[in-house]
Coordinates of C-alpha atoms in Angstrom, one line a residue:
Chain A
M1 CA 16.9 45.3 58.2
F2 CA 14.1 47.3 59.7
D3 CA 16.2 48.8 62.4
V4 CA 18.0 51.1 59.9
L5 CA 14.6 52.3 58.7
T6 CA 13.2 53.0 62.2
E7 CA 16.4 54.5 63.5
Y8 CA 16.9 56.8 60.6
W9 CA 13.2 57.4 59.9
P10 CA 13.4 61.2 60.1
E11 CA 16.1 61.2 57.4
F12 CA 14.2 58.9 55.1
R13 CA 10.9 60.7 55.6
S14 CA 12.3 64.2 55.0
G15 CA 14.2 62.9 51.9
F16 CA 11.0 61.5 50.6
W17 CA 9.2 64.8 51.0
V18 CA 12.0 66.8 49.4
T19 CA 11.8 64.5 46.4
C20 CA 8.0 64.9 46.3
R21 CA 8.2 68.7 46.4
L22 CA 10.9 68.7 43.7
I23 CA 8.9 66.6 41.3
V24 CA 5.6 68.4 41.9
A25 CA 7.2 71.8 41.3
S26 CA 9.2 70.6 38.3
F27 CA 6.2 68.9 36.8
L28 CA 4.3 72.2 37.0
V29 CA 7.2 74.1 35.4
A30 CA 7.5 71.4 32.7
M31 CA 3.8 71.5 31.9
V32 CA 3.6 75.3 31.6
V33 CA 6.8 75.8 29.7
G34 CA 6.2 72.7 27.6
T35 CA 2.7 73.9 26.6
L36 CA 4.2 77.3 25.6
V37 CA 7.0 75.7 23.5
A38 CA 4.5 73.4 21.9
A39 CA 2.3 76.4 21.1
F40 CA 5.4 78.0 19.5
R41 CA 6.0 75.0 17.5
I42 CA 2.6 74.8 15.9
A43 CA 2.2 78.6 15.6
P44 CA 1.7 79.9 12.1
N45 CA 4.8 82.1 12.3
K46 CA 7.9 80.4 11.0
W47 CA 10.3 82.2 13.4
L48 CA 8.3 81.1 16.4
Q49 CA 8.4 77.6 15.1
R50 CA 12.1 77.7 14.8
L51 CA 12.5 79.2 18.2
G52 CA 10.4 76.4 19.7
G53 CA 12.4 73.8 17.7
L54 CA 15.7 75.3 18.9
Y55 CA 14.5 75.0 22.5
V56 CA 13.5 71.4 22.1
E57 CA 16.7 70.4 20.4
V58 CA 18.9 72.1 23.0
F59 CA 17.2 71.0 26.1
R60 CA 16.6 67.5 24.9
N61 CA 20.1 66.8 23.9
V62 CA 22.0 68.3 26.9
P63 CA 22.6 66.2 30.0
L64 CA 20.6 67.3 33.0
L65 CA 23.8 67.4 35.1
V66 CA 25.2 70.0 32.8
L67 CA 22.1 72.1 33.2
L68 CA 22.5 71.8 37.0
F69 CA 26.1 72.9 36.9
I70 CA 25.3 75.8 34.7
S71 CA 22.2 77.0 36.6
Y72 CA 23.8 76.7 40.1
A73 CA 27.6 76.8 40.2
G74 CA 27.8 78.7 36.9
L75 CA 25.3 81.4 37.7
R76 CA 26.5 81.8 41.2
R77 CA 30.1 82.3 40.0
A78 CA 28.6 84.9 37.7
D79 CA 27.2 86.8 40.7
V80 CA 23.6 85.7 40.1
D81 CA 21.9 84.9 43.4
I82 CA 20.2 81.7 42.8
G83 CA 19.2 79.2 45.4
P84 CA 19.5 75.4 45.2
W85 CA 15.7 74.9 45.0
T86 CA 15.3 77.4 42.2
A87 CA 18.2 76.0 40.3
G88 CA 17.1 72.4 40.8
I89 CA 13.5 72.9 39.9
A90 CA 14.3 75.1 36.9
S91 CA 16.8 72.7 35.5
L92 CA 14.6 69.6 35.9
G93 CA 11.5 71.5 34.8
L94 CA 13.1 73.1 31.7
Y95 CA 14.7 69.8 30.7
T96 CA 11.4 67.9 30.9
A97 CA 9.6 70.7 29.2
A98 CA 11.3 69.9 25.9
Y99 CA 9.9 66.4 26.0
V100 CA 6.5 67.6 27.1
A101 CA 6.5 70.0 24.1
E102 CA 7.2 67.2 21.7
A103 CA 4.5 65.0 23.3
L104 CA 1.9 67.7 23.0
R105 CA 2.9 68.6 19.5
S106 CA 2.6 65.0 18.3
G107 CA -0.8 64.8 20.2
V108 CA -2.2 67.8 18.3
F109 CA -0.9 66.3 15.0
S110 CA -2.6 63.0 15.8
V111 CA -6.0 64.5 15.3
G112 CA -7.0 63.9 11.7
K113 CA -7.0 66.7 9.3
G114 CA -10.4 65.8 8.0
Q115 CA -11.9 66.5 11.5
I116 CA -10.5 70.0 11.4
E117 CA -11.8 70.6 7.9
A118 CA -15.2 69.1 8.8
S119 CA -15.4 71.3 11.9
L120 CA -14.5 74.5 9.9
S121 CA -17.0 73.6 7.2
L122 CA -19.7 73.3 9.9
G123 CA -19.0 76.9 10.7
F124 CA -16.9 76.6 13.8
S125 CA -14.3 79.3 14.1
Y126 CA -10.6 78.4 14.3
A127 CA -10.5 78.9 18.1
E128 CA -13.6 76.9 18.6
T129 CA -12.2 74.1 16.4
L130 CA -9.1 74.0 18.5
R131 CA -11.0 74.1 21.8
R132 CA -13.9 71.7 21.0
I133 CA -12.5 69.3 18.4
V134 CA -8.7 69.2 18.5
L135 CA -7.6 69.7 22.1
P136 CA -10.0 67.2 23.7
Q137 CA -8.8 64.5 21.4
A138 CA -5.2 65.5 21.6
F139 CA -5.4 65.4 25.4
R140 CA -6.3 61.7 25.3
T141 CA -3.5 60.7 23.0
V142 CA -1.0 62.7 25.1
I143 CA -1.8 61.0 28.5
P144 CA 0.5 57.9 28.0
P145 CA 3.5 59.8 26.8
L146 CA 3.1 62.3 29.6
G147 CA 3.0 59.4 32.0
S148 CA 6.4 58.1 30.6
L149 CA 7.8 61.6 30.9
T150 CA 6.6 62.0 34.5
I151 CA 8.2 58.7 35.5
A152 CA 11.5 59.6 33.7
M153 CA 11.3 63.0 35.6
I154 CA 10.9 61.3 38.9
K155 CA 14.0 59.2 38.2
N156 CA 15.9 62.3 37.0
S157 CA 15.1 64.1 40.2
A158 CA 17.6 61.9 41.9
I159 CA 20.4 63.7 40.0
I160 CA 19.7 67.0 41.7
G161 CA 20.4 65.8 45.2
V162 CA 23.7 64.1 44.5
S163 CA 25.1 66.8 42.2
L164 CA 26.5 69.9 43.8
L165 CA 23.1 71.2 44.9
A166 CA 22.6 71.0 48.6
L167 CA 19.1 69.4 48.4
P168 CA 18.6 66.5 50.7
D169 CA 16.4 64.3 48.6
I170 CA 15.9 60.5 49.0
L171 CA 19.3 59.6 47.4
K172 CA 21.2 62.3 49.3
Q173 CA 19.7 61.1 52.6
A174 CA 20.5 57.5 51.7
R175 CA 24.1 58.5 51.3
I176 CA 24.1 60.3 54.6
V177 CA 22.7 57.3 56.3
Q178 CA 25.0 55.0 54.5
A179 CA 28.0 57.0 55.6
R180 CA 26.9 56.8 59.2
T181 CA 25.9 53.1 59.3
F182 CA 28.0 51.5 56.5
E183 CA 24.8 49.4 55.9
T184 CA 25.0 50.1 52.1
D185 CA 22.6 47.3 51.0
V186 CA 19.9 48.0 53.6
T187 CA 20.0 51.8 53.2
F188 CA 19.8 51.6 49.4
F189 CA 17.1 49.0 49.6
W190 CA 14.9 51.5 51.5
A191 CA 15.8 54.3 49.2
A192 CA 14.8 52.1 46.3
V193 CA 11.5 51.4 48.0
G194 CA 11.0 55.2 48.2
Y195 CA 11.6 55.6 44.5
L196 CA 9.5 52.6 43.5
I197 CA 6.6 54.0 45.5
L198 CA 6.8 57.3 43.6
T199 CA 7.2 55.7 40.1
G200 CA 4.6 53.1 40.9
A201 CA 2.1 55.7 42.0
A202 CA 2.7 57.7 38.9
T203 CA 2.3 54.6 36.7
L204 CA -1.1 53.8 38.4
A205 CA -2.3 57.4 38.3
F206 CA -1.6 57.7 34.5
R207 CA -3.1 54.3 33.9
F208 CA -6.2 55.5 35.6
L209 CA -6.3 58.7 33.6
E210 CA -5.8 56.8 30.4
K211 CA -8.8 54.5 31.3
R212 CA -10.9 57.4 32.5
F213 CA -10.5 59.4 29.3
S214 CA -10.3 56.6 26.8
I215 CA -12.7 56.6 23.9
A216 CA -15.3 53.9 24.2
R217 CA -15.1 51.8 21.2
Chain B
M1 CA 24.9 88.9 28.5
N2 CA 28.1 90.9 28.7
Y3 CA 29.5 88.4 31.2
L4 CA 28.5 85.5 29.0
F5 CA 30.1 86.7 25.7
S6 CA 33.0 88.8 27.1
P7 CA 36.2 87.5 25.4
D8 CA 37.9 87.5 28.7
N9 CA 35.6 84.8 29.9
W10 CA 36.3 82.6 26.9
E11 CA 40.0 83.0 27.0
W12 CA 40.4 79.7 28.9
L13 CA 39.2 77.9 25.8
W14 CA 42.4 78.7 23.8
T15 CA 44.8 78.8 26.7
G16 CA 47.1 75.8 27.3
N17 CA 45.4 72.6 26.4
N18 CA 42.1 73.2 28.1
A19 CA 40.0 72.6 25.0
R20 CA 41.9 69.3 24.3
F21 CA 41.6 68.3 27.9
I22 CA 37.8 68.7 27.8
L23 CA 37.4 67.1 24.4
E24 CA 39.4 64.1 25.5
G25 CA 37.1 63.8 28.5
F26 CA 34.1 63.9 26.2
L27 CA 35.7 61.1 24.2
I28 CA 35.7 59.0 27.4
N29 CA 32.0 59.6 27.8
L30 CA 31.4 58.4 24.3
E31 CA 33.5 55.3 24.9
I32 CA 31.6 54.5 28.1
A33 CA 28.3 55.0 26.2
V34 CA 29.4 52.6 23.3
V35 CA 30.7 49.9 25.6
S36 CA 27.5 50.1 27.8
I37 CA 25.1 50.0 24.9
I38 CA 26.8 46.9 23.4
F39 CA 26.5 45.0 26.7
A40 CA 23.0 46.4 27.4
L41 CA 21.8 45.1 24.0
I42 CA 23.1 41.6 24.7
V43 CA 21.6 41.5 28.3
G44 CA 18.5 43.2 27.1
L45 CA 17.8 40.6 24.4
I46 CA 18.3 37.8 26.9
L47 CA 15.9 39.5 29.4
A48 CA 13.3 40.1 26.6
L49 CA 13.4 36.5 25.6
L50 CA 13.1 35.3 29.2
R51 CA 10.2 37.6 29.7
L52 CA 8.5 36.1 26.6
S53 CA 9.3 32.6 27.8
P54 CA 6.3 30.2 27.9
I55 CA 7.4 29.0 31.3
K56 CA 5.4 31.1 33.8
P57 CA 7.9 31.5 36.7
V58 CA 10.7 32.5 34.3
S59 CA 8.7 35.1 32.6
F60 CA 7.4 36.4 35.9
I61 CA 10.9 36.8 37.4
A62 CA 12.3 38.4 34.3
G63 CA 9.3 40.8 34.2
A64 CA 9.8 41.8 37.8
W65 CA 13.6 42.2 37.3
V66 CA 13.0 44.5 34.3
D67 CA 10.3 46.5 36.0
V68 CA 12.4 47.1 39.1
F69 CA 15.5 48.2 37.2
R70 CA 13.6 50.3 34.7
N71 CA 11.9 52.3 37.5
L72 CA 14.9 53.1 39.6
P73 CA 16.9 56.2 39.0
L74 CA 20.1 55.4 37.1
I75 CA 22.2 57.6 39.4
F76 CA 20.8 55.5 42.3
L77 CA 22.1 52.3 40.7
I78 CA 25.5 53.8 39.9
L79 CA 26.0 55.1 43.4
Y80 CA 24.9 51.9 44.9
F81 CA 27.3 49.8 42.9
A82 CA 30.1 52.2 43.5
L83 CA 29.6 52.1 47.3
G84 CA 28.3 48.6 47.7
L85 CA 30.5 46.4 45.5
P86 CA 33.1 44.4 47.5
S87 CA 36.5 45.8 46.9
S88 CA 37.8 42.4 45.8
W89 CA 35.5 42.8 42.7
K90 CA 37.0 46.2 42.0
Q91 CA 40.5 44.8 42.4
A92 CA 39.7 42.0 40.0
W93 CA 38.5 44.5 37.5
E94 CA 41.7 46.5 37.8
D95 CA 43.8 43.4 37.4
A96 CA 41.7 42.2 34.4
M97 CA 41.8 45.5 32.5
P98 CA 44.5 45.4 29.8
G99 CA 47.0 48.2 29.6
W100 CA 45.8 49.4 26.2
A101 CA 42.3 50.1 27.5
P102 CA 41.4 53.8 28.0
E103 CA 42.9 55.3 31.1
A104 CA 39.5 56.0 32.6
F105 CA 38.6 52.3 32.4
Q106 CA 41.5 51.3 34.7
S107 CA 39.9 52.3 37.9
G108 CA 37.8 49.7 39.8
L109 CA 35.1 52.3 40.2
V110 CA 34.3 52.0 36.5
L111 CA 32.9 48.6 37.2
G112 CA 30.2 50.2 39.4
A113 CA 29.4 52.7 36.6
F114 CA 29.2 49.9 34.0
L115 CA 27.0 47.7 36.2
G116 CA 24.6 50.5 36.8
L117 CA 24.5 51.7 33.1
V118 CA 24.2 48.1 31.7
L119 CA 21.5 47.0 34.2
Y120 CA 19.4 50.1 33.8
N121 CA 19.7 50.2 30.0
S122 CA 19.3 46.5 29.5
A123 CA 16.0 46.7 31.3
V124 CA 14.9 49.6 29.1
L125 CA 16.1 47.9 25.9
A126 CA 14.4 44.6 27.0
E127 CA 11.1 46.4 27.2
I128 CA 11.7 48.0 23.8
M129 CA 12.6 44.6 22.2
R130 CA 9.6 42.9 23.9
A131 CA 7.3 45.6 22.4
G132 CA 9.0 45.1 19.0
I133 CA 8.5 41.4 19.1
L134 CA 4.9 41.6 20.4
S135 CA 4.0 44.1 17.7
L136 CA 4.5 41.4 15.1
P137 CA 1.2 39.9 13.8
R138 CA 0.5 36.6 15.6
G139 CA 0.3 34.9 12.2
Q140 CA 4.0 35.1 11.8
G141 CA 4.7 32.8 14.8
E142 CA 1.8 30.5 13.9
A143 CA 2.9 30.2 10.3
A144 CA 6.4 29.3 11.5
A145 CA 5.0 26.6 13.8
A146 CA 2.7 25.3 11.0
L147 CA 5.8 24.9 8.8
G148 CA 7.2 22.6 11.4
M149 CA 9.8 25.0 12.9
T150 CA 10.6 24.5 16.5
R151 CA 10.2 27.4 18.9
A152 CA 13.9 28.2 18.7
Q153 CA 13.9 28.1 14.9
S154 CA 10.9 30.4 14.6
L155 CA 12.5 32.8 17.0
R156 CA 15.8 32.7 15.1
Y157 CA 14.5 32.9 11.6
V158 CA 11.1 34.5 11.7
I159 CA 10.4 36.5 14.9
L160 CA 13.7 38.1 15.9
P161 CA 14.8 39.4 12.5
Q162 CA 11.5 41.2 12.1
G163 CA 11.0 42.2 15.7
L164 CA 14.4 43.6 16.3
R165 CA 14.5 45.5 13.1
R166 CA 11.6 47.5 14.3
M167 CA 13.5 48.6 17.4
V168 CA 16.5 50.0 15.7
P169 CA 15.3 53.7 15.8
A170 CA 14.3 53.3 19.4
T171 CA 17.7 51.9 20.2
V172 CA 19.4 54.9 18.7
S173 CA 17.1 57.2 20.8
Q174 CA 18.1 55.2 23.9
L175 CA 21.7 55.7 22.9
I176 CA 21.1 59.5 23.1
T177 CA 19.7 59.1 26.6
L178 CA 22.6 56.9 27.5
N179 CA 25.1 59.3 26.1
K180 CA 23.7 62.0 28.4
D181 CA 23.6 59.7 31.3
T182 CA 27.3 58.9 31.1
T183 CA 27.9 62.3 32.7
L184 CA 26.5 60.7 35.9
V185 CA 29.6 58.6 36.4
S186 CA 31.4 61.8 37.4
I187 CA 29.6 61.5 40.7
I188 CA 31.7 58.5 41.5
A189 CA 35.0 60.1 40.7
I190 CA 35.7 59.0 37.2
T191 CA 37.5 61.8 35.3
E192 CA 35.3 62.2 32.3
V193 CA 34.1 65.4 30.8
M194 CA 32.3 66.8 33.9
R195 CA 35.1 66.2 36.3
R196 CA 37.5 67.7 33.7
G197 CA 35.3 70.7 33.5
R198 CA 35.5 71.0 37.3
I199 CA 39.3 70.7 37.1
V200 CA 39.5 73.4 34.5
T201 CA 37.4 75.8 36.6
S202 CA 39.2 75.1 39.8
S203 CA 42.1 77.3 40.9
G204 CA 45.3 75.3 41.4
F205 CA 49.0 75.4 40.7
F206 CA 48.6 73.4 37.5
V207 CA 45.8 75.7 36.2
E208 CA 47.0 78.5 34.0
V209 CA 43.8 80.5 33.7
Q210 CA 40.9 79.8 36.0
A211 CA 38.0 79.3 33.7
P212 CA 34.5 80.5 34.6
I213 CA 32.1 77.7 35.4
L214 CA 29.3 79.0 33.3
Q215 CA 31.2 79.1 30.1
V216 CA 32.9 75.8 30.6
F217 CA 29.7 74.0 31.1
I218 CA 28.0 75.8 28.3
F219 CA 30.8 74.5 26.1
I220 CA 30.4 71.0 27.4
G221 CA 26.7 71.2 26.9
L222 CA 27.2 72.2 23.3
L223 CA 29.4 69.2 22.7
F224 CA 26.5 67.0 23.8
V225 CA 24.0 68.9 21.8
I226 CA 26.0 68.5 18.6
V227 CA 26.6 64.7 19.0
N228 CA 23.1 64.0 20.2
Y229 CA 21.4 66.1 17.6
A230 CA 23.3 64.2 14.9
L231 CA 22.1 60.9 16.5
S232 CA 18.5 62.1 16.8
R233 CA 18.5 63.0 13.1
L234 CA 19.8 59.5 12.4
S235 CA 17.1 58.0 14.5
R236 CA 14.4 59.9 12.7
R237 CA 15.8 58.9 9.3
L238 CA 15.8 55.3 10.3
E239 CA 12.3 55.6 11.6
I240 CA 11.0 57.1 8.4
R241 CA 12.7 54.5 6.3
E242 CA 11.4 51.7 8.4
R243 CA 7.9 53.1 8.3
K244 CA 8.0 53.2 4.5
I245 CA 9.2 49.6 4.3
T246 CA 6.9 48.1 6.8
G247 CA 4.0 50.5 7.0
T248 CA 4.1 50.6 10.8
K249 CA 3.2 53.2 13.4
M250 CA 5.2 54.2 16.5
K251 CA 4.2 53.1 20.0
R252 CA 5.7 54.5 23.1
V253 CA 7.6 52.5 25.7
S254 CA 6.4 53.5 29.1
G255 CA 8.8 55.0 31.6
V256 CA 11.4 56.1 29.1
E257 CA 11.9 59.7 28.1
D258 CA 12.0 59.6 24.4
V259 CA 11.5 56.1 23.1
A260 CA 8.9 54.8 20.9
V261 CA 8.6 51.4 19.2
E262 CA 6.9 50.7 15.9
T263 CA 3.7 48.6 15.9
A264 CA 1.6 47.3 13.1

């Protein structure tokens, strides 16, 4: 059982790092774009709200695999020079951003209206209210859903490698090793360990954040 | 933009039977989703009950099972079952499949797809159901016990009807995710909508017009957006109705993209 792991250690290790890089980069894209879209959705302008809503509905309801096909094979056929990394990170990031936007928006709405009114009547400006009253509290409520999204994103990252993109992540490397050794069970067991390490680490990290920033009652 | 909307690049849609070919493929995806969600609901309920069992080892094993399958990528499971299942199983599936079943279900590879989809989604749904059951006030179970009901009776008549009701919107949300995930079975060579899209865009002697990849997959993406948007509206309506009746709040189920469960 361990001989497959030791013999093909370079493959497993590089696959693990490729997956790590993919999820870190996609997470950043998802957070930035998600925050922007959430800002659109709570903006006072109706058209901005609709634009944000359209983004969320489209990217939340389309399969990630379709996004990957569009952004890589589709754009390349259309003579757009896009690399596998860019396409993979953009697809996963933009896809997750729709969920991030929804989580952030519901976080902002979870702060009671009375608090905002109280803050405004105390003479805080709108920006100050947002920065000092709303966002710190919204941040707390948003941590658990962001944790779920991050775990879902780690799992979704496996789609990138096996679809047409030439990105050798954990699953892709497992397939390569499996094709060489025919040890399907053992190879996939070690790949599973790789994914469980990542999802487990994300679970623990977000649990820690949740505790760290929870309101003492 | 010119490339995207140029009529030349959309000609494939009304040439030959391309559109029908893709729509039929999309129907296969929906069929796979419906069959999987039915089995996943049954298995998920069993897993949830096992996890809530008062017998410690049973609940521990069920919990570990659920947590492992919930935290592995679905594509990983599908690929593993497609590669790892003994061919005698696949043969048995092909022999057992009746002739009237959809054509895509005839291949033994579908067994791997279904195993992956059902195992993954049953773990997710088990967690949703468990959250739904645990969200009930403790008094419900205690009252049932005080009335002299056995544990089975209190589950059957008191706990499950209320607990499962609360998870209906979450299940519809999960159906949306599952619907998207059915595209993953294209990886193991089942000719559903993604494979059909590839066929349409490939050049071959049976292809009249070679379709551009971008437009074909935008079209396929739109199909998913339409169906899943309708489902998400349905889920929201159910959620609002449920909240009005029971006065509950939503609680998220961890590790899932878009699923929340109502709690008191």
